[in-house]
XYZ file of C-alpha atoms in Angstrom:
615
model
C 30.960 -156.915 -239.400
C 33.511 -155.515 -236.957
C 32.657 -152.463 -234.858
C 34.178 -150.363 -232.075
C 32.397 -148.338 -229.380
C 33.948 -145.114 -228.137
C 32.885 -143.064 -225.101
C 30.592 -143.954 -222.239
C 28.304 -140.969 -221.772
C 24.780 -141.044 -223.173
C 24.298 -139.441 -226.542
C 22.863 -135.998 -225.797
C 22.952 -134.551 -229.308
C 19.446 -133.477 -230.223
C 17.857 -132.574 -233.553
C 15.680 -129.601 -234.324
C 14.524 -130.102 -237.905
C 16.959 -131.110 -240.606
C 19.473 -128.347 -240.102
C 19.921 -127.934 -236.340
C 21.952 -130.060 -233.922
C 22.519 -129.114 -230.283
C 23.766 -130.617 -227.039
C 21.019 -131.017 -224.456
C 22.714 -129.894 -221.218
C 22.039 -127.357 -218.504
C 25.108 -125.438 -219.572
C 24.434 -122.988 -222.372
C 26.339 -123.495 -225.619
C 28.943 -120.890 -226.539
C 29.923 -121.745 -230.116
C 28.081 -122.501 -233.366
C 29.838 -124.610 -235.970
C 28.346 -124.416 -239.446
C 29.074 -127.607 -241.449
C 27.454 -127.443 -244.844
C 23.818 -126.497 -244.244
C 23.742 -127.864 -240.674
C 24.354 -125.765 -237.528
C 25.928 -127.447 -234.473
C 25.370 -125.628 -231.166
C 28.249 -126.828 -228.969
C 30.634 -125.889 -226.157
C 34.140 -124.654 -226.823
C 35.996 -126.587 -224.158
C 35.249 -130.191 -225.210
C 35.958 -129.420 -228.861
C 39.081 -127.358 -228.407
C 40.599 -129.872 -225.996
C 40.964 -132.442 -228.808
C 41.056 -130.442 -232.070
C 44.010 -128.277 -232.989
C 42.222 -126.925 -236.037
C 39.231 -125.705 -234.027
C 41.651 -124.007 -231.664
C 43.102 -122.040 -234.553
C 39.679 -121.186 -235.989
C 38.329 -119.968 -232.636
C 41.402 -117.780 -232.251
C 40.421 -115.952 -235.431
C 36.911 -115.056 -234.203
C 36.143 -111.372 -233.753
C 33.186 -109.156 -232.999
C 31.918 -109.353 -236.604
C 31.399 -113.113 -236.758
C 30.697 -113.541 -233.043
C 30.822 -117.163 -231.949
C 30.137 -118.832 -235.327
C 32.618 -120.961 -237.247
C 32.137 -122.038 -240.862
C 33.573 -125.373 -241.987
C 32.485 -126.148 -245.533
C 35.179 -128.519 -246.751
C 35.392 -131.107 -243.989
C 35.450 -134.644 -245.525
C 32.391 -136.670 -244.667
C 30.232 -133.576 -244.114
C 27.908 -133.089 -241.121
C 27.751 -136.808 -240.318
C 31.508 -137.156 -239.916
C 31.746 -133.936 -237.870
C 29.037 -135.210 -235.507
C 31.052 -138.382 -234.820
C 34.115 -136.283 -233.982
C 32.057 -133.931 -231.797
C 30.525 -136.828 -229.846
C 34.002 -138.237 -229.254
C 35.089 -134.843 -227.865
C 32.156 -134.925 -225.436
C 32.858 -138.555 -224.487
C 29.454 -139.650 -225.770
C 28.930 -143.204 -226.994
C 29.659 -143.553 -230.692
C 29.945 -146.732 -232.745
C 32.442 -147.045 -235.570
C 32.101 -149.682 -238.300
C 33.229 -150.346 -241.859
C 30.644 -147.913 -243.250
C 31.585 -144.799 -241.256
C 35.143 -145.356 -240.057
C 36.827 -143.854 -243.134
C 34.680 -140.710 -242.989
C 35.472 -140.369 -239.265
C 39.188 -140.879 -239.931
C 39.297 -138.240 -242.656
C 37.277 -135.771 -240.557
C 39.568 -136.365 -237.574
C 42.546 -135.617 -239.789
C 40.876 -132.432 -241.002
C 40.229 -131.358 -237.387
C 43.828 -132.295 -236.437
C 42.844 -134.602 -233.593
C 46.417 -135.805 -232.982
C 48.146 -137.427 -230.045
C 50.113 -134.214 -229.560
C 46.846 -132.465 -228.685
C 45.685 -135.158 -226.268
C 46.724 -138.740 -225.572
C 44.318 -141.406 -226.905
C 42.854 -138.997 -229.401
C 40.474 -140.038 -232.179
C 43.043 -140.549 -234.956
C 45.001 -143.000 -232.844
C 41.917 -144.982 -231.848
C 40.636 -145.211 -235.420
C 44.011 -146.391 -236.737
C 44.106 -149.125 -234.115
C 40.601 -150.205 -235.124
C 41.488 -150.271 -238.808
C 44.651 -152.307 -238.329
C 43.398 -154.740 -235.723
C 39.893 -155.375 -237.052
C 38.818 -153.819 -240.349
C 41.780 -154.810 -242.514
C 41.745 -158.307 -241.072
C 38.177 -158.822 -242.254
C 37.517 -159.778 -245.882
C 34.138 -158.131 -246.354
C 34.909 -155.143 -244.135
C 37.958 -154.384 -246.256
C 35.760 -154.320 -249.363
C 33.176 -152.106 -247.654
C 35.880 -149.684 -246.521
C 37.334 -149.525 -250.027
C 33.909 -148.694 -251.425
C 33.471 -145.870 -248.912
C 36.747 -144.217 -249.924
C 35.328 -143.117 -253.271
C 33.386 -140.176 -251.833
C 36.239 -139.142 -249.555
C 38.950 -138.473 -252.102
C 41.600 -137.123 -251.986
C 41.701 -137.489 -248.190
C 41.300 -141.271 -248.179
C 44.063 -141.567 -250.780
C 46.488 -139.298 -248.915
C 45.865 -141.106 -245.642
C 46.677 -144.399 -247.435
C 43.331 -145.899 -246.525
C 42.798 -146.833 -250.181
C 46.178 -148.504 -250.610
C 45.845 -150.392 -247.323
C 42.399 -151.600 -248.336
C 43.708 -152.738 -251.710
C 46.584 -154.605 -250.128
C 44.292 -156.259 -247.598
C 41.892 -157.476 -250.291
C 44.619 -158.598 -252.681
C 46.507 -160.448 -249.941
C 43.422 -162.383 -248.922
C 42.500 -163.205 -252.531
C 46.059 -164.474 -253.087
C 46.241 -166.624 -249.961
C 46.250 -170.413 -250.114
C 42.656 -171.616 -250.088
C 43.368 -173.908 -247.146
C 43.875 -170.807 -245.017
C 40.566 -169.127 -245.882
C 38.572 -169.027 -242.644
C 36.230 -166.105 -243.245
C 32.836 -165.988 -244.913
C 32.502 -165.136 -248.596
C 29.848 -165.085 -251.309
C 29.872 -167.891 -253.869
C 26.677 -168.329 -255.882
C 27.939 -170.316 -258.841
C 28.094 -174.057 -259.554
C 28.765 -176.216 -256.538
C 31.984 -178.121 -256.067
C 31.905 -181.862 -256.803
C 32.325 -182.563 -253.101
C 29.304 -180.403 -252.343
C 26.889 -182.315 -254.545
C 28.199 -185.792 -253.866
C 29.998 -186.306 -257.175
C 33.504 -186.250 -255.808
C 35.511 -189.466 -256.333
C 36.360 -189.318 -252.622
C 32.717 -189.058 -251.669
C 31.835 -191.951 -249.348
C 28.565 -190.788 -247.880
C 30.212 -188.939 -245.014
C 30.085 -185.153 -245.073
C 33.619 -183.782 -245.097
C 34.907 -180.282 -244.675
C 34.356 -178.551 -248.008
C 37.281 -177.403 -250.111
C 37.399 -173.672 -250.776
C 37.310 -173.001 -254.559
C 40.185 -171.075 -256.060
C 37.866 -168.307 -257.257
C 36.017 -167.958 -253.926
C 36.505 -164.171 -253.931
C 35.084 -163.402 -257.387
C 31.474 -162.559 -256.453
C 32.317 -160.232 -253.587
C 34.521 -158.021 -255.766
C 31.672 -157.572 -258.249
C 30.241 -155.009 -255.814
C 33.080 -152.575 -256.549
C 32.880 -149.768 -259.081
C 34.990 -150.284 -262.169
C 37.783 -147.876 -261.164
C 38.270 -149.563 -257.778
C 37.834 -152.990 -259.326
C 40.615 -152.212 -261.781
C 42.955 -151.306 -258.938
C 42.094 -154.429 -256.962
C 42.679 -156.788 -259.902
C 45.900 -154.980 -260.778
C 47.130 -155.379 -257.199
C 46.185 -159.074 -257.197
C 48.054 -159.615 -260.472
C 51.089 -157.767 -259.070
C 51.345 -160.195 -256.167
C 51.660 -162.986 -258.737
C 50.058 -165.756 -256.708
C 46.706 -166.026 -258.548
C 46.562 -167.920 -261.846
C 45.404 -166.294 -265.052
C 42.438 -168.670 -265.231
C 41.068 -167.353 -261.930
C 41.650 -163.748 -263.010
C 39.790 -164.525 -266.232
C 36.881 -166.033 -264.302
C 36.748 -162.909 -262.133
C 36.594 -160.629 -265.184
C 33.872 -162.769 -266.721
C 31.760 -162.687 -263.551
C 32.227 -158.915 -263.142
C 31.241 -158.169 -266.737
C 28.162 -160.371 -266.501
C 27.102 -158.575 -263.314
C 27.913 -155.005 -264.305
C 27.015 -154.921 -268.005
C 23.274 -155.598 -268.429
C 22.391 -157.787 -271.393
C 26.017 -158.821 -271.951
C 25.264 -162.543 -271.994
C 22.560 -161.991 -274.650
C 24.627 -159.693 -276.837
C 22.491 -156.656 -276.011
C 23.912 -153.471 -274.544
C 21.758 -150.781 -272.845
C 21.668 -147.480 -274.698
C 21.731 -145.411 -271.515
C 24.987 -144.224 -269.939
C 27.108 -145.260 -272.923
C 30.222 -143.572 -271.519
C 30.027 -145.614 -268.316
C 29.666 -148.941 -270.106
C 32.329 -148.070 -272.662
C 34.776 -147.404 -269.836
C 33.844 -150.737 -268.273
C 34.498 -152.735 -271.451
C 37.769 -150.962 -272.181
C 38.949 -151.605 -268.613
C 38.052 -155.306 -268.791
C 40.037 -155.624 -272.032
C 42.980 -153.886 -270.374
C 42.818 -156.296 -267.412
C 42.745 -159.507 -269.489
C 45.563 -161.868 -268.465
C 48.434 -162.081 -270.915
C 48.320 -165.874 -271.040
C 46.388 -167.417 -273.938
C 43.296 -169.377 -272.992
C 42.698 -167.798 -269.591
C 39.301 -166.594 -270.804
C 37.005 -168.386 -273.226
C 36.753 -167.417 -276.877
C 33.009 -167.002 -276.362
C 33.640 -164.361 -273.681
C 36.118 -162.542 -275.919
C 33.639 -162.481 -278.807
C 30.913 -161.079 -276.565
C 33.381 -158.433 -275.431
C 34.126 -157.614 -279.073
C 30.417 -157.327 -279.821
C 30.014 -154.963 -276.848
C 33.088 -152.963 -277.882
C 31.596 -152.434 -281.334
C 28.187 -151.426 -280.035
C 29.726 -149.021 -277.504
C 32.190 -147.589 -280.032
C 35.223 -148.449 -277.907
C 38.695 -147.403 -278.945
C 40.527 -149.012 -281.847
C 43.273 -150.244 -279.524
C 40.836 -152.312 -277.468
C 39.110 -153.736 -280.535
C 42.404 -154.702 -282.164
C 43.524 -156.409 -278.968
C 40.315 -158.429 -278.845
C 40.661 -159.377 -282.516
C 44.208 -160.583 -281.867
C 43.199 -162.694 -278.884
C 40.113 -164.134 -280.589
C 42.043 -165.161 -283.690
C 44.414 -167.202 -281.511
C 41.520 -169.031 -279.850
C 39.194 -169.225 -282.866
C 38.979 -173.061 -282.862
C 37.090 -172.788 -279.545
C 34.361 -170.540 -280.952
C 30.836 -171.531 -281.927
C 28.717 -170.320 -284.831
C 26.454 -168.411 -282.440
C 29.495 -166.553 -281.066
C 30.397 -165.334 -284.557
C 26.964 -163.921 -285.393
C 27.900 -160.295 -284.781
C 25.324 -157.828 -286.061
C 26.397 -155.435 -288.776
C 26.153 -151.670 -288.132
C 22.694 -150.193 -288.638
C 23.750 -148.400 -291.806
C 24.840 -151.663 -293.476
C 22.425 -153.615 -295.695
C 23.566 -157.027 -294.474
C 22.407 -158.609 -291.209
C 25.767 -159.803 -289.919
C 29.235 -158.286 -289.984
C 30.957 -160.795 -292.264
C 34.072 -158.622 -292.624
C 34.956 -159.073 -288.955
C 34.761 -162.848 -289.223
C 36.772 -162.707 -292.445
C 39.500 -160.735 -290.672
C 39.466 -163.125 -287.694
C 39.909 -166.172 -289.909
C 42.615 -164.476 -291.972
C 44.475 -163.532 -288.795
C 44.107 -167.082 -287.477
C 45.521 -168.609 -290.649
C 48.434 -166.172 -290.564
C 49.096 -166.950 -286.902
C 49.043 -170.707 -287.552
C 51.446 -170.411 -290.464
C 53.922 -168.472 -288.312
C 53.800 -170.911 -285.392
C 57.072 -172.646 -284.699
C 56.820 -176.243 -286.066
C 58.057 -177.820 -282.817
C 55.648 -175.776 -280.731
C 52.837 -176.486 -283.203
C 53.461 -180.231 -282.960
C 53.346 -180.024 -279.181
C 50.112 -178.038 -279.180
C 48.454 -180.415 -281.620
C 49.543 -183.452 -279.596
C 47.542 -182.175 -276.635
C 44.337 -182.312 -278.657
C 42.203 -185.306 -279.414
C 44.059 -187.506 -281.945
C 40.965 -187.860 -284.118
C 41.535 -184.348 -285.449
C 44.966 -185.159 -286.825
C 47.992 -182.846 -286.993
C 46.051 -179.866 -288.308
C 43.264 -180.065 -285.744
C 42.864 -176.347 -285.186
C 42.585 -175.628 -288.909
C 39.973 -178.338 -289.366
C 37.966 -177.002 -286.447
C 38.011 -173.479 -287.877
C 37.064 -174.761 -291.343
C 34.064 -176.635 -289.923
C 33.180 -173.552 -287.880
C 33.147 -171.381 -291.009
C 31.060 -173.992 -292.863
C 28.419 -173.652 -290.159
C 28.726 -169.865 -290.174
C 28.204 -169.746 -293.943
C 24.992 -171.735 -293.565
C 23.708 -169.111 -291.124
C 24.647 -165.969 -293.024
C 23.410 -167.494 -296.304
C 19.877 -166.724 -295.124
C 20.618 -163.012 -295.498
C 18.972 -161.896 -298.765
C 21.378 -158.925 -299.006
C 24.596 -160.926 -298.629
C 26.733 -160.449 -301.781
C 28.153 -163.512 -303.515
C 31.664 -162.104 -303.099
C 31.367 -161.990 -299.314
C 30.170 -165.581 -299.179
C 32.829 -166.893 -301.564
C 35.734 -164.883 -300.127
C 35.076 -166.187 -296.628
C 34.784 -169.776 -297.839
C 37.985 -169.508 -299.868
C 40.082 -168.578 -296.820
C 39.644 -172.089 -295.451
C 39.452 -173.834 -298.841
C 43.031 -175.062 -298.460
C 42.171 -176.877 -295.228
C 41.655 -180.566 -295.909
C 38.625 -181.525 -293.870
C 37.181 -185.008 -294.230
C 33.609 -183.962 -294.976
C 32.055 -181.114 -296.961
C 28.485 -181.629 -295.782
C 28.550 -178.393 -293.806
C 29.827 -176.426 -296.780
C 27.179 -178.014 -299.007
C 24.497 -176.991 -296.532
C 25.725 -173.386 -296.712
C 25.874 -173.418 -300.508
C 22.410 -174.904 -300.785
C 20.993 -172.350 -298.363
C 22.580 -169.478 -300.310
C 21.193 -170.757 -303.622
C 17.777 -171.134 -302.033
C 17.732 -167.585 -300.637
C 19.274 -166.007 -303.758
C 17.499 -167.565 -306.765
C 18.284 -164.600 -308.994
C 22.064 -164.973 -309.139
C 23.688 -165.565 -312.523
C 24.971 -168.896 -313.868
C 28.567 -167.786 -313.434
C 27.937 -166.856 -309.810
C 26.163 -170.146 -309.200
C 29.096 -171.980 -310.750
C 31.574 -169.958 -308.660
C 29.804 -170.888 -305.441
C 29.474 -174.576 -306.263
C 33.166 -174.756 -307.169
C 33.912 -174.261 -303.449
C 32.618 -177.766 -302.701
C 34.437 -181.059 -303.250
C 31.802 -183.584 -304.305
C 34.050 -186.489 -303.309
C 33.737 -185.410 -299.664
C 29.962 -185.493 -299.387
C 28.351 -188.134 -297.219
C 25.774 -190.567 -298.600
C 22.979 -188.498 -297.051
C 24.296 -185.281 -298.613
C 24.642 -187.018 -301.990
C 21.050 -188.227 -301.836
C 19.950 -184.650 -301.253
C 22.239 -183.167 -303.910
C 21.126 -185.431 -306.780
C 17.540 -184.243 -306.303
C 18.449 -180.607 -305.705
C 16.888 -178.380 -308.363
C 19.130 -175.470 -307.318
C 22.439 -177.126 -308.265
C 23.872 -176.927 -311.803
C 23.624 -180.183 -313.726
C 27.406 -180.416 -313.795
C 27.514 -180.664 -309.995
C 24.742 -183.264 -309.882
C 26.632 -185.487 -312.334
C 29.848 -185.117 -310.379
C 28.051 -186.144 -307.191
C 26.552 -189.169 -308.936
C 29.860 -190.226 -310.434
C 31.845 -190.044 -307.232
C 29.116 -191.753 -305.239
C 28.930 -194.577 -307.795
C 32.722 -194.831 -307.920
C 32.776 -195.108 -304.138
C 30.094 -197.799 -304.192
C 31.911 -199.714 -306.942
C 35.207 -199.561 -305.062
C 33.633 -200.793 -301.861
C 32.144 -203.794 -303.721
C 35.530 -204.759 -305.133
C 34.744 -203.951 -308.779
C 36.835 -201.749 -311.009
C 35.580 -198.334 -311.996
C 34.115 -198.496 -315.537
C 35.133 -196.109 -318.278
C 33.093 -193.002 -318.963
C 32.427 -191.253 -322.246
C 34.784 -188.333 -322.740
C 31.952 -185.821 -322.642
C 31.145 -186.979 -319.114
C 34.751 -187.115 -317.968
C 35.189 -183.516 -319.071
C 32.669 -182.478 -316.426
C 34.629 -184.054 -313.610
C 37.554 -182.416 -311.786
C 40.642 -182.672 -313.978
C 38.799 -182.530 -317.308
C 38.729 -185.395 -319.835
C 41.642 -187.318 -318.286
C 43.172 -187.916 -321.669
C 39.990 -188.801 -323.478
C 39.738 -187.930 -327.142
C 36.247 -186.612 -326.562
C 35.415 -183.162 -325.307
C 32.285 -181.168 -324.837
C 31.265 -178.355 -327.108
C 30.483 -174.845 -325.969
C 26.768 -175.501 -326.100
C 27.166 -178.667 -324.024
C 29.168 -176.725 -321.452
C 26.313 -174.260 -321.160
C 23.862 -177.116 -320.733
C 25.866 -178.603 -317.895
C 25.939 -175.272 -316.082
C 22.187 -174.911 -316.351
C 19.816 -175.701 -313.509
C 17.419 -178.643 -313.910
C 13.749 -177.737 -313.834
C 11.061 -179.331 -311.744
C 10.005 -181.321 -314.851
C 13.551 -182.660 -315.201
C 13.548 -183.828 -311.614
C 10.130 -185.439 -312.040
C 11.277 -187.269 -315.137
C 14.439 -188.400 -313.394
C 12.451 -189.802 -310.510
C 10.284 -191.723 -312.969
C 13.438 -193.270 -314.423
C 14.038 -195.042 -311.133
C 11.141 -197.424 -311.726
C 12.629 -198.670 -315.001
C 15.834 -199.968 -313.440
C 16.033 -203.599 -312.489
C 18.474 -203.678 -309.631
C 16.613 -205.865 -307.211
C 18.813 -208.832 -308.008
C 22.098 -206.974 -307.698
C 24.495 -208.617 -305.290
C 27.660 -207.507 -303.635
C 31.089 -209.021 -303.809
C 30.265 -211.905 -301.468
C 27.096 -212.778 -303.355
C 24.761 -211.719 -300.579
C 21.752 -209.523 -301.354
C 22.051 -205.855 -300.490
C 19.790 -204.340 -297.918
C 16.706 -202.493 -298.999
C 18.285 -199.174 -298.056
C 21.380 -199.821 -300.145
C 19.313 -201.066 -303.094
C 17.101 -197.965 -303.089
C 20.131 -195.687 -302.837
C 21.965 -197.314 -305.724
C 18.796 -197.408 -307.817
C 18.158 -193.756 -307.345
C 21.742 -192.814 -308.126
C 21.845 -194.835 -311.337
C 18.433 -193.779 -312.538
C 19.218 -190.121 -312.118
C 22.587 -190.441 -313.789
C 21.239 -192.217 -316.861
C 18.395 -189.799 -317.366
C 20.468 -186.670 -316.922
C 23.538 -187.766 -318.833
C 21.825 -189.165 -321.907
C 19.127 -186.528 -322.160
C 21.596 -183.654 -321.926
C 24.192 -185.206 -324.213
C 21.605 -186.176 -326.824
C 19.953 -182.758 -326.879
C 23.270 -180.939 -327.158
C 24.563 -183.193 -329.936
C 21.347 -182.997 -331.906
C 21.605 -179.226 -331.867
C 25.159 -179.414 -333.161
C 24.668 -182.368 -335.573
C 27.286 -184.439 -333.823
C 25.484 -187.814 -333.488
C 27.737 -190.292 -335.264
C 27.567 -194.008 -335.806
C 29.945 -194.580 -332.934
C 27.754 -192.459 -330.695
C 24.543 -194.197 -331.614
C 26.097 -197.572 -331.154
C 26.314 -196.883 -327.445
C 22.805 -195.626 -326.913
C 19.262 -196.976 -327.230
C 19.929 -200.205 -329.105
C 22.733 -201.224 -326.808
C 20.670 -200.219 -323.881
C 17.850 -202.524 -324.928
C 20.022 -205.517 -325.760
C 22.524 -205.340 -322.912
C 21.130 -203.227 -320.127
C 23.945 -204.095 -317.752
C 26.569 -202.905 -320.249
C 24.609 -199.732 -320.845
C 24.541 -198.971 -317.183
C 28.245 -199.641 -317.022
C 29.008 -197.134 -319.783
C 26.800 -194.448 -318.255
C 28.547 -195.092 -314.944
C 26.150 -193.377 -312.687
């Protein structure tokens, strides 16, 4: 820290209690200056020789007030007046970043100009500020902090603006020119931990990080911080990424619980102002702050009841960066008066805004943006990422027992048009919702399951689905059919024909078959299998003789493949024939052609029977 000593005489100001200051000399004092609740017993000559204001005040004294002056509005109070008084006496006084602004404002109040006496206090302080204080990084910050209690004097004397310019200029300077100390407590540079590609075992001079100044500015109050960041942005030499990092660090430091999504309930006005200011300071460039940070800001803005303008701005920014978000980021708590746990409407609006934004993106620009991403995501990478994100989000909110079916379905339908390669995540969400909401109606169960494309389930998901007691029978059969069709295709065989009543259950209906299901059969397929059904289906597995089944090359399948195929076929046969037979018996529809395909044929030609059931 820089400092300056003024005067050479010993300090002879003495204290008598908390409210009395006097000069210990043989010469009796002849004037009392009242500053606030402190009395200064001084001598007229030293004070009047350097202060034009005291000269004027002394000239107004009369017999009524004797030798007492009252100064109640001097900036800096008794402490600042004492510094000025010591300077008048020539006593030793030390100025530093903590007291120099108060002394400068008090000197201005007392009119200690060069016209009164050469080398007066104002001149000396200005020299100190320009030659030392504003050339020091940390002193400039300390001075700026001290100006808060000295307004409007510090503003009128341009101490604030000069401090701002000093800080902003240093933050904007090329990092190779940074020669002063600074605080930097975050992750080390690669060269500092030996991971730099240029690291050869010899310690080199460390590179100054671009955001070296971020921590030190976190000490400022939000109003001063806003002015500093604005001044830095005005100079135009600091990238938006660094500005974004600064805002992130400041919010983490100044808003307790921000990183955990919890906001203190004390001093709401203060924290609301902080969040609104941070939103206002966000760089205009997309991607300069993470989507996770923006979502935490949105959560804080909701909890603190920030203005609609700030919340809309955050929603706009988040929707543009939604592919970067995580499921945890989206778990925003619903207001206390709501029955649900999470605010699904906000996420719905974010996804809707994202889809609208994507559809309006210029095709050339969109192609360029997509080309910068990993090629494995394809041309619609951002949409696929958001769809997978919402699949994971649905699995989380499905645990909420108060979540309406409409909220779940409406959110899933926004991304239903996005062609993602796998629907395992969506299946997980559907299964979780059915598990937590067993009392929903058949139509609601059917509506939810219609969101899923059974053809896009992995082998593991299919194995789970065919034994899932919560899924309608129709869905189980679809899963079995598509899994068997996939297995048949991979082995080089053609897909066998299905009875029309089975084809009618698959997407696209009967595909031209003359058969169709009756109303009662339709109701059966939408029903949920019981635990007894599942137990019976599992027992069917033991009756199948698939151990000798070979693949296209004639080699035996692995045990894992054999068990998988066995289970698929066993379940299909049991479910299909039991449901079809029961429904037809109720309706008297078992004909000679129907019976010719069932038990007898099954006994005589088991392989043909399995082919017709196509499970």
